[in-house]
Short mmCIF file of C-alpha atoms in Angstrom, two decimals:
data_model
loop_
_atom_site.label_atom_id
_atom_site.label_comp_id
_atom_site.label_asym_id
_atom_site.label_seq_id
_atom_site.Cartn_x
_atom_site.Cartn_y
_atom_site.Cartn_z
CA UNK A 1 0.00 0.00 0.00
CA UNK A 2 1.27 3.83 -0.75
CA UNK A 3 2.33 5.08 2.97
CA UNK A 4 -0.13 7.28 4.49
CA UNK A 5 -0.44 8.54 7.67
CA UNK A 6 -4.17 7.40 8.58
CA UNK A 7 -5.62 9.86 11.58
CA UNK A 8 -6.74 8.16 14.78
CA UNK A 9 -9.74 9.30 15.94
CA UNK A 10 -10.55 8.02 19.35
CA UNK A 11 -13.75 5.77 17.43
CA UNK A 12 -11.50 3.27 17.12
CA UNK A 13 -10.62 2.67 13.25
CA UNK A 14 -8.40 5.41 11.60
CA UNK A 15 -9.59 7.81 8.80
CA UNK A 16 -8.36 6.92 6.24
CA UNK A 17 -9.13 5.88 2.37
CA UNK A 18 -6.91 2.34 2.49
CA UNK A 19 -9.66 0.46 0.48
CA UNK A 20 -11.94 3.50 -0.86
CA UNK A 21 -10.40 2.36 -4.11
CA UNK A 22 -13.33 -0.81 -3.75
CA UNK A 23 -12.98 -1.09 -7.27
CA UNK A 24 -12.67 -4.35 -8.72
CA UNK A 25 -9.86 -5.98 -7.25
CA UNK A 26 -11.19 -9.52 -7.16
CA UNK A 27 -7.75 -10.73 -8.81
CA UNK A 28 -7.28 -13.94 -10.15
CA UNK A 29 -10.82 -15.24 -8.46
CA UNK A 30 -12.25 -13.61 -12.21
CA UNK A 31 -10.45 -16.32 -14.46
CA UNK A 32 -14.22 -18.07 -14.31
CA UNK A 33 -15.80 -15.09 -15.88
CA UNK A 34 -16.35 -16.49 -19.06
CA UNK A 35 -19.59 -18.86 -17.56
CA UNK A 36 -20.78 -15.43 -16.40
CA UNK A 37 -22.62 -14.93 -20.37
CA UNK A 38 -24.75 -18.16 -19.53
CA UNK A 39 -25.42 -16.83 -15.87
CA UNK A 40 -27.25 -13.59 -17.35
CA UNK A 41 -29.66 -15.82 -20.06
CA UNK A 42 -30.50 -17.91 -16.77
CA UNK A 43 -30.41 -15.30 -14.07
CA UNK A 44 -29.65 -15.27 -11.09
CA UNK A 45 -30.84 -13.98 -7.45
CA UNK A 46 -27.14 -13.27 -6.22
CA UNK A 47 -27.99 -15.90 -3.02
CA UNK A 48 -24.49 -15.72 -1.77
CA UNK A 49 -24.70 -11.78 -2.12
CA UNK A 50 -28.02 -11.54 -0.26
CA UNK A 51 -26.61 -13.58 2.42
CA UNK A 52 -23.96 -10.87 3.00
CA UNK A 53 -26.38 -8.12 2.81
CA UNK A 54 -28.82 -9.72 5.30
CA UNK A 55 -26.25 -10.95 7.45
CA UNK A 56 -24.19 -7.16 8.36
CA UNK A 57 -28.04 -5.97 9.15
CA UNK A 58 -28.66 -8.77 11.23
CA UNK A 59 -25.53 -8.28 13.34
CA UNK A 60 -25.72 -4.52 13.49
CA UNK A 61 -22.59 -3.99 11.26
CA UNK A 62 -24.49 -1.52 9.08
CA UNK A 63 -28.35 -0.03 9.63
CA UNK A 64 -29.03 -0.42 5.74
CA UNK A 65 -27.22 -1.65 3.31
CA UNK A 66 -28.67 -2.62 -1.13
CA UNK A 67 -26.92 -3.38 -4.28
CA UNK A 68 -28.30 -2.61 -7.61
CA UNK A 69 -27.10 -5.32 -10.43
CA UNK A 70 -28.17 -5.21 -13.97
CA UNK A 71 -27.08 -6.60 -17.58
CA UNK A 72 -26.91 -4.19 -20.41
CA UNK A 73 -29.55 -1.54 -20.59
CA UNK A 74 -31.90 -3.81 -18.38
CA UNK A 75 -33.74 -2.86 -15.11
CA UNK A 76 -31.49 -3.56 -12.75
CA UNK A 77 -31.71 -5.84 -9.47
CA UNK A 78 -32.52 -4.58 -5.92
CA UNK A 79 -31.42 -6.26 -3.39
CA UNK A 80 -31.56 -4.29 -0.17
CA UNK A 81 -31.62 -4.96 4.14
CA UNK A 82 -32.06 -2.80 6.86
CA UNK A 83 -33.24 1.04 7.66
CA UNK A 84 -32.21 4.57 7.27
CA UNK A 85 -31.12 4.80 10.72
CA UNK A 86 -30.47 1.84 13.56
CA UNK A 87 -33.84 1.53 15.39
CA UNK A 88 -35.54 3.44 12.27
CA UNK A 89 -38.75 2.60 11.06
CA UNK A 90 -38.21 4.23 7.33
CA UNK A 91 -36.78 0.64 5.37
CA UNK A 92 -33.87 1.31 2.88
CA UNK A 93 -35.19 1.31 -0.69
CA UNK A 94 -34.86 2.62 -4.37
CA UNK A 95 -35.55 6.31 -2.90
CA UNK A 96 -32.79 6.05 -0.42
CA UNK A 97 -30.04 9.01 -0.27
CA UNK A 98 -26.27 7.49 0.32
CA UNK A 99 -23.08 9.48 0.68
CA UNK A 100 -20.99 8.89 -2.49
CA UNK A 101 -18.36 10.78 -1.43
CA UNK A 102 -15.00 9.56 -4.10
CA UNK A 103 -17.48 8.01 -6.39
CA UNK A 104 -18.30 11.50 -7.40
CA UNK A 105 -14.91 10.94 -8.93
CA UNK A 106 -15.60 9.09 -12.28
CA UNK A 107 -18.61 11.54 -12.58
CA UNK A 108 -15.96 14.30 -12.51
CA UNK A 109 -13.58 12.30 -14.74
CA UNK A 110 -16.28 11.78 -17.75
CA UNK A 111 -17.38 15.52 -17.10
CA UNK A 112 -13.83 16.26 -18.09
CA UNK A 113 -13.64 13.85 -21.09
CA UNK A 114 -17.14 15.76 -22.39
CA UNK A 115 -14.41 18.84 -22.96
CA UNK A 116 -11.71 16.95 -24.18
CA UNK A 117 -14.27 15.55 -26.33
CA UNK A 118 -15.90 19.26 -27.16
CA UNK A 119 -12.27 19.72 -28.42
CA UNK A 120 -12.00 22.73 -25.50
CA UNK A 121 -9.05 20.69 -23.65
CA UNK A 122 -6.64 18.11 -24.47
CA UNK A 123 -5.79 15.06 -21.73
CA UNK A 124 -1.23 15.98 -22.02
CA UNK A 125 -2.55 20.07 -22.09
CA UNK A 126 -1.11 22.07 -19.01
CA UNK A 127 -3.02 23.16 -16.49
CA UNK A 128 -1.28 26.37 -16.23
CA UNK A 129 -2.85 26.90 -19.49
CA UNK A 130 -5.73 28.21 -17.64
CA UNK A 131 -4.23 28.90 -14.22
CA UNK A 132 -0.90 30.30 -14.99
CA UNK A 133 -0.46 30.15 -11.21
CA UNK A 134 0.64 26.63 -11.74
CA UNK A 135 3.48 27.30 -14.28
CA UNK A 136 6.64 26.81 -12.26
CA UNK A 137 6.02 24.84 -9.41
CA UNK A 138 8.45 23.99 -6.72
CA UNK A 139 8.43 19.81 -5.47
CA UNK A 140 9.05 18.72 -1.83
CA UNK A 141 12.91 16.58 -2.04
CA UNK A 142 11.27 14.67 0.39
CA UNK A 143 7.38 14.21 0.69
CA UNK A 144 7.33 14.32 4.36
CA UNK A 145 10.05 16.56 4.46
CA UNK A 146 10.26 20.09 5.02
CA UNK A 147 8.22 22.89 3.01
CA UNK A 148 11.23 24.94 2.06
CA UNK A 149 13.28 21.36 0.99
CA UNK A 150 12.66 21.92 -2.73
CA UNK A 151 13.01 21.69 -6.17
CA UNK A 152 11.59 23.24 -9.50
CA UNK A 153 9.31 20.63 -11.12
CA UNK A 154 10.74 18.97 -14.24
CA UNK A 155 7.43 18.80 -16.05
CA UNK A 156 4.37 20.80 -16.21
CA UNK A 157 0.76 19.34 -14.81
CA UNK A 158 -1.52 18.26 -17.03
CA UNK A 159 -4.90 17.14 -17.33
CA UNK A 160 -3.99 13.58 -17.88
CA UNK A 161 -1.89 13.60 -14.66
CA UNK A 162 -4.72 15.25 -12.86
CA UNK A 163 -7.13 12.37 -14.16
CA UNK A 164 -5.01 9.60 -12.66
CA UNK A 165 -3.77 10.99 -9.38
CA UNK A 166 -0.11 11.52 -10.78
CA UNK A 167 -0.20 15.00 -11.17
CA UNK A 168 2.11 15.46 -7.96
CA UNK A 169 -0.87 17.06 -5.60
CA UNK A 170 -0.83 15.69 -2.04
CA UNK A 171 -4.78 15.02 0.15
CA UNK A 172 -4.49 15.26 3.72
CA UNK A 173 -6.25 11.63 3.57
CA UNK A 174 -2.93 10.18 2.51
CA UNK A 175 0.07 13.17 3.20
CA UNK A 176 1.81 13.16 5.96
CA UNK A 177 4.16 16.04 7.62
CA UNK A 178 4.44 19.40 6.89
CA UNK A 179 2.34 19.36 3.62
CA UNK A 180 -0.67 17.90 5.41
CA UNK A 181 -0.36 20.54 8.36
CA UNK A 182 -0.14 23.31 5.51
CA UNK A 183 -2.93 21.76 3.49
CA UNK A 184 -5.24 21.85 6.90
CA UNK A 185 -4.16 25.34 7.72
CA UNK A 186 -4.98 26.40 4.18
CA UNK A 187 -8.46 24.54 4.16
CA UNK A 188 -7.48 22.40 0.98
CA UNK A 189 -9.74 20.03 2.71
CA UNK A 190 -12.72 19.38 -0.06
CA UNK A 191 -14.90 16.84 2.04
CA UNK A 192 -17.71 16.62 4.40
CA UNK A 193 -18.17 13.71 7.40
CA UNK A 194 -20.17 15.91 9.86
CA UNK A 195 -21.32 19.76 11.30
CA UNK A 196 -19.97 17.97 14.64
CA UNK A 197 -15.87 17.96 15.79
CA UNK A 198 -14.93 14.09 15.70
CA UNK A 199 -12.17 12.84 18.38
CA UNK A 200 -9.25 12.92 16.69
CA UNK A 201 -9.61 14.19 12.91
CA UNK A 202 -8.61 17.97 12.13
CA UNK A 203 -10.87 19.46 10.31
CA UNK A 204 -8.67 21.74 9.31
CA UNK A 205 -9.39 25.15 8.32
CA UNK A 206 -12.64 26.29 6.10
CA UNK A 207 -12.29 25.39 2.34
CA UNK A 208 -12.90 28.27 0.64
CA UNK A 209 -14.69 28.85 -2.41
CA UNK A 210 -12.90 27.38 -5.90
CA UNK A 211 -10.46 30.20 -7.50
CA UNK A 212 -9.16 30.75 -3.50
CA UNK A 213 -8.41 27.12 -3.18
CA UNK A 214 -6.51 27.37 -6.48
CA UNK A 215 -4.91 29.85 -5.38
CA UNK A 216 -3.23 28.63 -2.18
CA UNK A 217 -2.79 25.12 -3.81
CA UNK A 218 -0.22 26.89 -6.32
CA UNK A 219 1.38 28.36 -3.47
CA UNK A 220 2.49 25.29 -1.79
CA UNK A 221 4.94 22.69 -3.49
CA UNK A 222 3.97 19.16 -4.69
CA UNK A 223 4.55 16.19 -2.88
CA UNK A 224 6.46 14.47 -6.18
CA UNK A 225 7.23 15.35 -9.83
CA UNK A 226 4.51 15.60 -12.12
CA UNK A 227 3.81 12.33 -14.13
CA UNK A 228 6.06 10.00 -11.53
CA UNK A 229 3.95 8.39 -8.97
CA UNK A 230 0.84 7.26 -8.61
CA UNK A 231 -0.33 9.17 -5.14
CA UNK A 232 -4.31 9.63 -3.92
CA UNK A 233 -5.06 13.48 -4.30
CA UNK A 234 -6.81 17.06 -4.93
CA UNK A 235 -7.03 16.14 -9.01
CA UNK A 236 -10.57 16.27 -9.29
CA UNK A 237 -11.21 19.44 -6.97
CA UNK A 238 -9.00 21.15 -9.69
CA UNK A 239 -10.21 19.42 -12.75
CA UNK A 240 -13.57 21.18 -11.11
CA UNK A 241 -11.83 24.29 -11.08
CA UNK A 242 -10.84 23.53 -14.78
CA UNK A 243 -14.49 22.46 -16.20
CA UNK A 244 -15.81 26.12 -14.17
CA UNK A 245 -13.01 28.21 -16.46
CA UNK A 246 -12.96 26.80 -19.60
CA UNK A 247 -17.23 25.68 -19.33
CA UNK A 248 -18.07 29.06 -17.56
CA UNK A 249 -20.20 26.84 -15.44
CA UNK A 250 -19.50 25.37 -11.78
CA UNK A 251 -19.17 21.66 -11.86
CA UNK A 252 -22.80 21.11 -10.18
CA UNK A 253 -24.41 23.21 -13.01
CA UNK A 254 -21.93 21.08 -15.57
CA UNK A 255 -23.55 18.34 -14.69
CA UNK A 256 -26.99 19.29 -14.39
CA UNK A 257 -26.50 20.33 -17.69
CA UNK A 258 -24.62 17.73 -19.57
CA UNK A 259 -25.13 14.95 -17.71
CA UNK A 260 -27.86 14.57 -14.82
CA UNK A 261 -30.40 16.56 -16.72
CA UNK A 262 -30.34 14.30 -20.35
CA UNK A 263 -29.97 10.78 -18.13
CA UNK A 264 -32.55 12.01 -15.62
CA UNK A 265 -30.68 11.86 -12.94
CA UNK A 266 -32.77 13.57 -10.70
CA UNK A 267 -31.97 12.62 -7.66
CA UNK A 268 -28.46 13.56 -7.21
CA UNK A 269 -26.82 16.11 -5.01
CA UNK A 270 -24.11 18.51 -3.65
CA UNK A 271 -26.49 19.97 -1.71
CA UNK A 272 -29.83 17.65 -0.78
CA UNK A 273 -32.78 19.59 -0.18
CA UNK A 274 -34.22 19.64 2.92
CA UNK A 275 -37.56 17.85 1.93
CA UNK A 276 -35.12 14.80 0.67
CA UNK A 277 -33.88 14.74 4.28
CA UNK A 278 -36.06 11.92 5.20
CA UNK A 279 -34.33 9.85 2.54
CA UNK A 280 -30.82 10.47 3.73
CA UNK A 281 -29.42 7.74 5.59
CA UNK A 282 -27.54 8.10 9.06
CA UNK A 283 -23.74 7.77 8.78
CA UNK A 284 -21.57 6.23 11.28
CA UNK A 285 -18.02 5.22 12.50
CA UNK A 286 -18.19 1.45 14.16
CA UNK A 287 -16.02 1.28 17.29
CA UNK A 288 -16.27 -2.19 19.57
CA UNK A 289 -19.13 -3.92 17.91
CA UNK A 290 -20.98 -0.71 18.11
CA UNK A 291 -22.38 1.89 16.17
CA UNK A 292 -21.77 5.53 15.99
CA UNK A 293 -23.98 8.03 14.30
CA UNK A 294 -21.43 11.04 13.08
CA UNK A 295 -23.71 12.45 10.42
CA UNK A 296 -27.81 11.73 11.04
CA UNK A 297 -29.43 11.86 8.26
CA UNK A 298 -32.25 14.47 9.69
CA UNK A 299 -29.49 17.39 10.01
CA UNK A 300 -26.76 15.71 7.90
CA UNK A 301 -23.80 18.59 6.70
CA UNK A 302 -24.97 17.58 3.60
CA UNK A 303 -28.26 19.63 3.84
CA UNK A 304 -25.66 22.44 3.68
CA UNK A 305 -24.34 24.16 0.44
CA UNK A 306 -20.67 23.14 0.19
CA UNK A 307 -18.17 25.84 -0.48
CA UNK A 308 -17.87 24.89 -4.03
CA UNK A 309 -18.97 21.58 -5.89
CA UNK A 310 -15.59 19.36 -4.97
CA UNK A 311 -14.91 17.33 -8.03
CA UNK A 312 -13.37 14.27 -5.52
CA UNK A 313 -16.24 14.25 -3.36
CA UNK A 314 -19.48 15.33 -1.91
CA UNK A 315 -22.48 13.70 -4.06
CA UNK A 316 -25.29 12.49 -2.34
CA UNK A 317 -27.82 10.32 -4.80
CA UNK A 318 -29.99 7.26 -4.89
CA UNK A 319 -28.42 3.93 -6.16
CA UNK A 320 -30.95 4.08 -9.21
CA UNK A 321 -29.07 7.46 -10.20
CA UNK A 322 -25.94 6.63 -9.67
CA UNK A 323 -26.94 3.25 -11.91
CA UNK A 324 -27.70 5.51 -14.86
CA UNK A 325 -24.38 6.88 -14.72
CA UNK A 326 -22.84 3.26 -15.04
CA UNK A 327 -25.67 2.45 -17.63
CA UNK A 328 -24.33 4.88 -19.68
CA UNK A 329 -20.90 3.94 -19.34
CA UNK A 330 -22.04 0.37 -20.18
CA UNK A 331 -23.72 2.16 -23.07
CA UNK A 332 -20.33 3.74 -24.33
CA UNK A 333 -22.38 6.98 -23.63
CA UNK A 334 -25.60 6.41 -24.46
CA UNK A 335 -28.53 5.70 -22.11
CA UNK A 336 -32.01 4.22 -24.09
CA UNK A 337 -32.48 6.94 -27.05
CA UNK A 338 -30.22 10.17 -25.22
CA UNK A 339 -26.90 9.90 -26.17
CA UNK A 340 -24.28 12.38 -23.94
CA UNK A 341 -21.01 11.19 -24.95
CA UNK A 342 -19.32 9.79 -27.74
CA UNK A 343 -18.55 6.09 -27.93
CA UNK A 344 -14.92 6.67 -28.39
CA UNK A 345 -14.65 9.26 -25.90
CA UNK A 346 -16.00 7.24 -22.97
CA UNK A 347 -13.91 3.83 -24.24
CA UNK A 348 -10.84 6.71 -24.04
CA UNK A 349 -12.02 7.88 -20.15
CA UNK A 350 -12.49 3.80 -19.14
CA UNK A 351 -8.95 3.11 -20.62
CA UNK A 352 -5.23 3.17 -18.75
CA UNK A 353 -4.79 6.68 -19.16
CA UNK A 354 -1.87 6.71 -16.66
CA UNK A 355 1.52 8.80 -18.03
CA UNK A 356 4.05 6.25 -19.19
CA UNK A 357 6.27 7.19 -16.56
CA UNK A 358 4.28 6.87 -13.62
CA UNK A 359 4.84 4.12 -11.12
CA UNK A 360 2.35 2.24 -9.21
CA UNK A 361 4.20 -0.01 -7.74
CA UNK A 362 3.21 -0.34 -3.65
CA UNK A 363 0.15 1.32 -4.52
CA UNK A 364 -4.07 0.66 -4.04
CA UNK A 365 -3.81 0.65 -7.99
CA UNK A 366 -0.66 -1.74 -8.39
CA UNK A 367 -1.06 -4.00 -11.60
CA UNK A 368 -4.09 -1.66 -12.70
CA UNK A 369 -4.84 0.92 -15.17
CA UNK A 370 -6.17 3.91 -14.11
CA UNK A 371 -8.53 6.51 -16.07
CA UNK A 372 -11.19 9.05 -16.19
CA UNK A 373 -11.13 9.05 -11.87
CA UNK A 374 -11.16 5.35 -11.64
CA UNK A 375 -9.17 1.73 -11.59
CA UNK A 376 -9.31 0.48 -14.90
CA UNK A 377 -9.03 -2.83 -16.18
CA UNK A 378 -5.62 -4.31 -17.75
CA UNK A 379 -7.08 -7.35 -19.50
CA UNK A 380 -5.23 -9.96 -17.13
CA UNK A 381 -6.66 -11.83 -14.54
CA UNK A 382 -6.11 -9.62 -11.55
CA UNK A 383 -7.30 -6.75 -14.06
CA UNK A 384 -9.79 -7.68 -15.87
CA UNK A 385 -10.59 -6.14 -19.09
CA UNK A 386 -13.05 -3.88 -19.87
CA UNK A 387 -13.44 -3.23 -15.92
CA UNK A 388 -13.62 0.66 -14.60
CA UNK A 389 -14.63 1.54 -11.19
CA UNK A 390 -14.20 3.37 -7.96
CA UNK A 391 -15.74 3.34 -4.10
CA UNK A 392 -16.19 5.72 -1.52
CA UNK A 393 -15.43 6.50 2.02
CA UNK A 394 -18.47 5.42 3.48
CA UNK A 395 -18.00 2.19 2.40
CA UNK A 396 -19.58 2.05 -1.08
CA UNK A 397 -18.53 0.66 -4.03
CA UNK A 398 -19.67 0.89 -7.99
CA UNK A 399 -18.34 -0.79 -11.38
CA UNK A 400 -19.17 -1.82 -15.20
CA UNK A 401 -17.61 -4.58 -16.97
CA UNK A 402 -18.22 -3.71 -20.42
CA UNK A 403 -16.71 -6.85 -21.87
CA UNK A 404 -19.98 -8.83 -20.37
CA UNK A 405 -22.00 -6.45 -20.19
CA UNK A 406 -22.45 -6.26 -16.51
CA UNK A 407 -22.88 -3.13 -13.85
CA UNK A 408 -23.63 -3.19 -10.13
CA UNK A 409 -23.53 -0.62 -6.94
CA UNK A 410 -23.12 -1.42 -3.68
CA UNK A 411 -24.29 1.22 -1.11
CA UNK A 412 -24.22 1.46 2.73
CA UNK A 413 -22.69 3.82 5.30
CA UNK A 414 -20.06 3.65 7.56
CA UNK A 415 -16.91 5.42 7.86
CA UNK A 416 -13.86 4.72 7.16
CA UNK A 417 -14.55 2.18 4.31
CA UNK A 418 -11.78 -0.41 5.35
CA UNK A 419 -13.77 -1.33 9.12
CA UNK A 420 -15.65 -4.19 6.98
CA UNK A 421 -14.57 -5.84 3.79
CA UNK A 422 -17.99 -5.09 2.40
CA UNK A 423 -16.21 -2.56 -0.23
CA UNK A 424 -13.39 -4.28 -1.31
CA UNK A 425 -15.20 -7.46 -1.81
CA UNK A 426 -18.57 -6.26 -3.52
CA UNK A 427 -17.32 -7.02 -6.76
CA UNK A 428 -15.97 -10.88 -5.68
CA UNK A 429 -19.67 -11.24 -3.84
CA UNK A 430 -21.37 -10.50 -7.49
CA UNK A 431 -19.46 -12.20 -9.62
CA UNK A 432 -19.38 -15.10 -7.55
CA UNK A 433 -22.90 -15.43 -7.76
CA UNK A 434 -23.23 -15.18 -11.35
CA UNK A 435 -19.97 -17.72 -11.42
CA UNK A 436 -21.91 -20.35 -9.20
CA UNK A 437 -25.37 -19.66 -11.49
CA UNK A 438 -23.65 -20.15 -14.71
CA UNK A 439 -21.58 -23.45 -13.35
CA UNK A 440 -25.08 -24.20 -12.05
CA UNK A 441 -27.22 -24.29 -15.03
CA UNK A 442 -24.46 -25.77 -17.00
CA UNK A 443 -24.99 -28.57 -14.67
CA UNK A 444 -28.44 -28.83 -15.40
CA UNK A 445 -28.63 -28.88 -18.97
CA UNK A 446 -25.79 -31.40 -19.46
CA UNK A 447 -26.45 -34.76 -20.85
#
């Protein structure tokens, strides 16, 4: 794993992102994926994957937990446990609000690709292009080392690096030393867990609105040359910074524009509205077999605007949104007869867009592609091809597998993502299933 210094809070697990990256990850268990063609004509009612689900209700892990599953362009599967809150009366279903937080990532990534593919940006452009603020920047000798330890950078930012976390940025998530403390001091903190202090996290200082936080970022160095290593970061807070200049539009209004609007995504938000608050789940920190409510649902931070529409994190939606998004991934930009993106351009966002010269190695990504703000599939057996996906910090998780035609969400809340293996195993817990149906019907229509 990349070092990172997690931050203890005295809840018990630390804060950190270790396995936000969900993603696929289900390694070398995929080399049965070819029966999985034979499990969709038979279907299947994901037994082993209900189990789970039922089973963290049952023993209090989680208050709620669902997955949405679906072929194609087909309805998708519900398969859902639990309530809102623990003790709640208001059962987790389709109309359900869950904290996306980093899966607002790929949403940011494909935003981006829509200019690249408008023919406004290019993916090896600059970003000081359009913030000359980031022409010459300085990068720490030592990442943990002191601020004034420097040296010029060898290579400019680009967009490219800024999709695939290798543009050099540090996130107080993952940096550790003086960068983190400046970072906190300078509110380059875009993320929300809760209006209440939590033992042990620094909140650090405000974030301010989108052309400040560009601002300061410029004025502190990177934590390692642009287009090097593969490090967790800020990228998509500044690609949203990026889609506001050369767009004229903030991210949310982007989106609502390009994107939410056309798939009818309607139930997707930066900021929900206070008659959704009933449909917001509780979030909450497990600690000794326990549960810990740090953002309720009835007076979540998220009822509050945000300072600006963080490009990393902060969506709140339904699963049935956020399974129109990976529809029309699986769709190579087309959902039924509206059509958002180009076929080319979202096969170009799902591919290994990482800079030649970046490493990975020791990382949450190692033997992976990365692209458009998610893991992306190699075509071997750890990486699967055709596979593009990301989680987030409150332990959800969301992919497509576009070479068999398969998408499927996993949603519940808890925070930090790594207390259960519920994220990082989603994707083994589906295609299991559909592994075990397709060896299963096999079985019944041999001779």
């Amino acid at each position: 794993m990349i070092a990172e210094r997690p931050v203890t809070s005295s809840l018990g697990s630390p804060f950190s992102r270790r396995s936000v990256l969900g993603g696929i990850g289900a390694g070398a268990f995929l080399a049965g994926m070819p029966g999985i063609a034979f499990a969709k004509e038979m279907g299947t009612s994901f037994p082993g994957l209900t189990k789970i689900i039922n089973e963290y209700v049952a023993d209090k892990k989680v208050a709620g937990m669902m997955a949405m599953i679906g072929f194609g362009q087909a309805q998708p599967q519900v398969i859902s446990a639990g309530t809102l809150k623990l003790g709640g009366d208001r059962l987790v279903g389709t109309d359900t609000l869950w904290r996306m937080y980093s899966q607002t990532k790929p949403i940011t990534g494909m935003a981006t690709m829509m200019l690249v593919e408008d023919g406004l940006i290019s993916l090896d452009q600059p970003l000081s292009d359009f913030f000359p603020e980031f022409a010459n920047m300085q990068v720490l000798i030592d990442p943990e080392g002191a601020l004034a330890n420097v040296e010029p950078a060898k290579t400019p930012i680009t967009i490219r690096q800024l999709q695939t976390h290798t543009a050099g940025l540090g996130y107080t998530i993952i940096s550790k030393g003086p960068i983190q403390k400046a970072y906190l001091a300078a509110g380059l903190t875009p993320g929300r867990v809760s209006r209440n202090p939590i033992p042990g996290l620094d909140a650090g200082a405000p974030t301010p609105d989108i052309m400040t936080f560009m601002k300061r970022l410029s004025e502190l160095p990177l934590v390692y040359q642009p287009g090097m290593q593969w490090s967790y970061s800020l990228g998509h807070d500044v690609l949203s910074a990026v889609i506001e200049k050369v767009s004229g539009k903030p991210l949310d209004q982007f989106l609502h524009e390009r994107m939410f609007g056309p798939l009818d995504m309607t139930s997707i938000f930066y900021n929900v509205p206070a008659d959704r608050a009933i449909d917001l789940s509780d979030n909450y920190a497990p600690f000794g077999g326990s549960l810990f409510s740090v953002d309720p649902g009835a007076t979540s931070i998220f009822l509050d605007k945000p300072a600006f529409a963080f490009g990393s994190t902060g969506l709140v939606g339904t699963a049935g949104d956020y399974d129109k998004f990976l529809k029309m991934l699986l769709g190579f930009g087309k959902l039924g007869d509206v059509q958002v993106m180009k076929p080319d351009t979202v096969k170009l966002g799902m591919s290994n867009l990482l800079p030649a010269t970046a490493s990975t190695k020791g990382t949450w990504v190692a033997n992976h592609g990365f692209g458009a703000g998610g893991r992306s599939g190699l075509g071997t057996n750890v990486s699967p091809a055709g596979t593009f996906g990301w989680g987030g910090a409150a332990g959800t998780s969301a992919f497509v597998d576009t070479v068999r035609g398969l998408r499927a969400g996993g949603y519940t809340q808890y925070i930090p993502s790594n207390s259960y293996p519920f994220q990082s195993d989603f994707p083994k817990y589906v295609y299991a299933d559909l592994i075990g149906s397709a060896q299963a019907g096999a079985g019944n229509t041999s001779p």
